[in-house]
Amino acid sequence: MSVLVVGSVALDSVETPFGKADNVLGGSGTFFSASASHLAPVQLVGVVGDDYPMAQLEPLRARGVDMAGLEQTAGQSFRWRGRYRHDLNSAETLETHLGVFSHFSPKIPAQFRSAPFVFLANIDPRLQLDVLRQVERPTLVACDTMNFWIESRRPDLLELIKHVDLITLNDGEARQLTDCTNLVKAARWIMERGPSIVIIKKGEHGAFLFKERSIFFAPAYPLEDVFDPTGAGDSFAGGFMGYVARTGDLSDDNLRRAVVYGSAMGSFAVERFSIQRLLEIGPADIAARVADFKRLVAFEEERSA
Ligand code: AMP
């Protein structure tokens, strides 16, 4: 089954302690698509300006990402400039230029409207709401957001979460949105306002899945070299939603497996700049990393005498 994603398709300029990259392919929709397309067919909706290097998106098309919903219009593409210092868990946003996103009105192509799985990647919550009005009764709608929108579009974001089944946030964003320092309370606060499933990511410290009274935790893959954390969250979401779409199974056990797929895909994304690593890997790499996760957390209880 396919996943529809609406998100930013950007040009990123990133500085990490290990290097710099200027105007490379980025954006929440781009990372999500590069990740999810390893597991399920992806339909991407977004907008780029006339300055966008469209040829660089070809590898995504070749991976089966349907770009019928990616518009190119006159103007500048969305640009994000960020920096990571030694704490690779939190990006410092230096510049955000919405460009053509500031007057974007998403038009979901007719053939995408019946997508069973919808991911509203990090963009203006007004656009996320606009997309929801155009899709036909999906099985699961998930959304993501970030501090930028929590600060500037809080009422729209609170309206949006009334209509989604699942939200992914990092720990800082969950605290900012809910004003709760405790993440279990933060998840409850959110669940009382709409989503029945909440995923709170904690960067290199793993991710929590909250659903009703059940809580699951998966560690992050203990990589020796994290090169550029940009896109980890979107790639996590791509792995999670891609796995759910591939299996079509929303049971608790399967959602737990989906979190592990999300963690695996996020761990690949951070090994290189942009979507480079996500374009190199194949099914065997993903299977090996998922198996590593299983070993990472497996232990035997002591046998009673
Ligand atoms: P993450 O997975 O959280 O690291 O997301 C990184 C991506 O988010 C980058 O490629 C940026 O282009 C994109 N991004 C940054 N700020 C925004 C924003 N305000 N709206 C949409 N996308 C953004």
Coordinates of C-alpha atoms in Angstrom, one line a residue, residues 31-273:
F31 CA 14.1 12.9 3.5
F32 CA 10.8 11.1 4.2
S33 CA 10.5 10.0 0.6
A34 CA 14.1 8.8 0.3
S35 CA 13.6 6.7 3.5
A36 CA 10.0 5.4 3.0
S37 CA 10.6 4.4 -0.6
H38 CA 12.7 1.5 0.6
L39 CA 9.6 0.0 2.1
A40 CA 6.5 1.1 0.2
P41 CA 5.5 3.2 -2.9
V42 CA 5.6 6.9 -2.1
Q43 CA 3.6 9.8 -3.5
L44 CA 5.2 13.2 -2.9
V45 CA 3.4 16.5 -2.8
G46 CA 5.3 19.8 -2.4
V47 CA 6.6 22.8 -4.3
V48 CA 10.0 24.0 -5.5
G49 CA 11.1 27.2 -7.1
D50 CA 12.5 27.7 -10.6
D51 CA 16.0 27.6 -9.0
Y52 CA 15.7 23.9 -7.9
P53 CA 18.1 21.4 -9.3
M54 CA 15.4 19.0 -10.5
A55 CA 17.9 16.6 -12.0
Q56 CA 19.1 15.8 -8.5
L57 CA 15.6 14.5 -7.6
E58 CA 15.9 11.8 -10.4
P59 CA 17.4 9.1 -8.0
L60 CA 14.2 9.5 -6.0
R61 CA 12.0 9.1 -9.0
A62 CA 14.1 6.0 -10.0
R63 CA 13.4 4.6 -6.5
G64 CA 9.7 4.8 -7.3
V65 CA 8.7 8.1 -5.7
D66 CA 5.8 9.4 -7.7
M67 CA 6.3 13.2 -8.1
A68 CA 3.1 14.0 -9.9
G69 CA 2.3 16.3 -6.9
L70 CA 5.5 18.2 -6.9
E71 CA 4.9 21.6 -8.4
Q72 CA 7.7 23.9 -9.8
T73 CA 6.7 27.6 -9.8
A74 CA 8.4 30.9 -10.3
G75 CA 10.4 32.1 -7.3
Q76 CA 12.9 30.8 -4.8
S77 CA 12.9 27.3 -3.3
F78 CA 12.5 26.8 0.4
R79 CA 16.0 27.2 2.0
W80 CA 17.1 26.2 5.5
R81 CA 20.4 26.9 7.1
G82 CA 21.3 25.1 10.2
R83 CA 24.2 24.3 12.5
Y84 CA 25.0 21.5 14.9
R85 CA 27.6 22.0 17.6
H86 CA 29.0 19.2 19.7
D87 CA 25.5 18.3 20.9
L88 CA 24.3 16.6 17.7
N89 CA 20.8 16.2 19.1
S90 CA 19.7 19.7 18.5
A91 CA 19.9 21.8 15.3
E92 CA 20.3 25.5 15.6
T93 CA 18.3 27.1 12.8
L94 CA 20.3 30.0 11.4
E95 CA 17.9 30.9 8.5
T96 CA 14.6 29.8 7.2
H97 CA 13.4 31.2 3.8
L98 CA 10.0 29.9 3.0
G99 CA 10.2 31.1 -0.6
V100 CA 7.6 29.5 -2.8
F101 CA 6.2 27.8 0.3
S102 CA 4.8 31.1 1.6
H103 CA 2.1 31.1 -1.0
F104 CA 1.8 27.4 -1.7
S105 CA -1.6 25.8 -1.8
P106 CA -1.2 22.1 -2.0
K107 CA -3.2 20.4 -4.7
I108 CA -3.4 16.6 -4.1
P109 CA -3.6 14.9 -7.5
A110 CA -6.8 12.9 -8.0
Q111 CA -4.9 9.6 -8.1
F112 CA -3.3 10.3 -4.7
R113 CA -6.5 11.2 -2.8
S114 CA -7.3 7.7 -1.8
A115 CA -3.9 6.9 -0.3
P116 CA -4.4 4.7 2.8
F117 CA -1.4 6.2 4.7
V118 CA -0.8 9.9 4.8
F119 CA 2.2 11.7 6.4
L120 CA 1.9 15.5 6.9
A121 CA 5.6 16.2 7.1
N122 CA 7.0 19.3 8.8
I123 CA 5.5 22.3 7.0
D124 CA 3.1 25.1 7.9
P125 CA 0.2 23.5 9.9
R126 CA -2.3 25.5 7.7
L127 CA -1.0 23.6 4.7
Q128 CA -1.2 20.3 6.6
L129 CA -4.8 21.1 7.4
D130 CA -5.5 22.0 3.8
V131 CA -4.2 18.6 2.7
L132 CA -6.4 16.8 5.2
R133 CA -9.5 18.4 3.5
Q134 CA -8.5 16.8 0.2
V135 CA -7.8 13.2 1.1
E136 CA -10.5 10.5 1.3
R137 CA -10.7 8.6 4.6
P138 CA -7.1 7.4 5.0
T139 CA -6.5 4.4 7.4
L140 CA -3.8 6.4 9.2
V141 CA -2.9 10.1 9.2
A142 CA 0.3 11.1 10.9
C143 CA 2.0 14.5 11.2
D144 CA 5.2 16.0 12.3
T145 CA 6.1 19.6 13.3
M146 CA 8.9 21.7 14.8
N147 CA 9.7 24.6 17.1
F148 CA 9.3 27.1 14.3
W149 CA 5.6 26.2 13.8
I150 CA 4.9 25.6 17.5
E151 CA 6.0 29.2 18.1
S152 CA 4.4 30.9 15.0
R153 CA 1.3 28.8 14.3
R154 CA 0.2 27.3 17.6
P155 CA -3.6 27.6 17.2
D156 CA -3.4 26.0 13.7
L157 CA -1.3 23.2 15.1
L158 CA -3.7 22.5 17.9
E159 CA -6.5 22.4 15.3
L160 CA -4.5 20.0 13.2
I161 CA -3.8 17.6 16.0
K162 CA -7.5 17.1 16.5
H163 CA -7.6 15.4 13.1
V164 CA -4.6 13.2 13.1
D165 CA -4.1 9.7 14.4
L166 CA -0.4 10.0 15.2
I167 CA 2.1 12.8 15.8
T168 CA 5.9 12.6 15.8
L169 CA 7.9 15.2 17.8
N170 CA 11.3 15.4 19.4
D171 CA 11.5 15.7 23.1
G172 CA 12.2 19.5 23.1
E173 CA 9.2 20.1 20.8
A174 CA 6.9 17.9 23.0
R175 CA 7.9 20.0 26.0
Q176 CA 7.4 23.2 24.1
L177 CA 4.0 22.3 22.8
T178 CA 2.6 20.9 26.1
D179 CA 4.5 22.8 28.7
C180 CA 5.1 19.5 30.5
T181 CA 8.7 18.6 31.3
N182 CA 7.9 15.0 31.9
L183 CA 7.5 13.2 28.5
V184 CA 4.9 10.7 29.7
K185 CA 2.7 13.6 30.8
A186 CA 3.5 15.4 27.6
A187 CA 2.3 12.4 25.6
R188 CA -0.9 12.2 27.6
W189 CA -1.5 15.9 27.1
I190 CA -1.3 15.4 23.3
M191 CA -3.4 12.2 23.4
E192 CA -6.2 14.2 25.1
R193 CA -6.2 16.6 22.2
G194 CA -6.5 14.2 19.3
P195 CA -3.9 11.7 18.3
S196 CA -4.2 8.2 19.7
I197 CA -0.5 7.5 19.0
V198 CA 2.4 9.8 20.0
I199 CA 6.0 9.2 19.1
I200 CA 8.6 11.2 21.0
K201 CA 12.1 11.1 19.6
K202 CA 15.1 11.7 21.7
G203 CA 17.8 11.9 19.1
E204 CA 20.7 9.6 20.0
H205 CA 18.8 8.5 23.1
G206 CA 16.1 6.6 21.1
A207 CA 12.3 7.0 20.7
F208 CA 9.2 6.4 22.7
L209 CA 5.9 5.2 21.3
F210 CA 2.8 6.0 23.4
K211 CA -0.5 4.3 22.6
E212 CA -3.3 4.3 25.1
R213 CA -1.7 3.0 28.3
S214 CA 1.1 1.2 26.5
I215 CA 4.6 2.6 26.1
F216 CA 7.4 1.2 23.9
F217 CA 11.0 2.4 23.8
A218 CA 13.6 1.7 21.1
P219 CA 17.2 2.9 21.4
A220 CA 18.9 4.8 18.7
Y221 CA 21.5 2.7 16.8
P222 CA 24.8 3.3 18.5
L223 CA 26.7 4.6 15.5
E224 CA 30.4 5.4 16.0
D225 CA 30.3 8.3 13.6
V226 CA 27.3 10.5 13.3
F227 CA 28.2 12.8 10.4
D228 CA 25.1 15.1 9.9
P229 CA 21.9 14.6 12.0
T230 CA 19.8 16.6 9.5
G231 CA 16.8 14.6 8.3
A232 CA 17.0 12.0 11.0
G233 CA 13.5 12.7 12.2
D234 CA 12.0 12.7 8.7
S235 CA 13.9 9.5 7.8
F236 CA 12.6 7.9 11.1
A237 CA 9.1 8.9 10.1
G238 CA 9.7 7.5 6.6
G239 CA 10.9 4.1 8.0
F240 CA 7.9 4.0 10.4
M241 CA 5.2 4.9 7.9
G242 CA 6.9 2.9 5.1
Y243 CA 6.9 -0.2 7.3
V244 CA 3.3 0.3 8.3
A245 CA 2.2 0.8 4.7
R246 CA 4.1 -2.3 3.6
T247 CA 2.5 -4.5 6.2
G248 CA -0.9 -2.7 6.5
D249 CA -1.0 -3.8 10.1
L250 CA -1.8 -1.4 12.9
S251 CA -1.5 -3.8 15.8
D252 CA 0.6 -2.9 18.8
D253 CA 3.3 -5.4 18.0
N254 CA 3.6 -4.2 14.4
L255 CA 3.8 -0.5 15.5
R256 CA 6.7 -1.5 17.8
R257 CA 8.4 -3.1 14.8
A258 CA 7.7 0.0 12.8
V259 CA 9.5 2.1 15.4
V260 CA 12.6 -0.1 15.0
Y261 CA 12.4 0.4 11.2
G262 CA 12.1 4.1 11.8
S263 CA 15.2 4.0 14.1
A264 CA 17.1 2.0 11.5
M265 CA 16.3 4.4 8.7
G266 CA 17.1 7.4 10.8
S267 CA 20.5 5.9 11.6
F268 CA 21.4 5.6 7.9
A269 CA 20.4 9.2 7.2
V270 CA 22.9 10.6 9.7
E271 CA 25.9 8.8 8.2
R272 CA 26.3 11.3 5.3
F273 CA 25.1 14.8 4.3

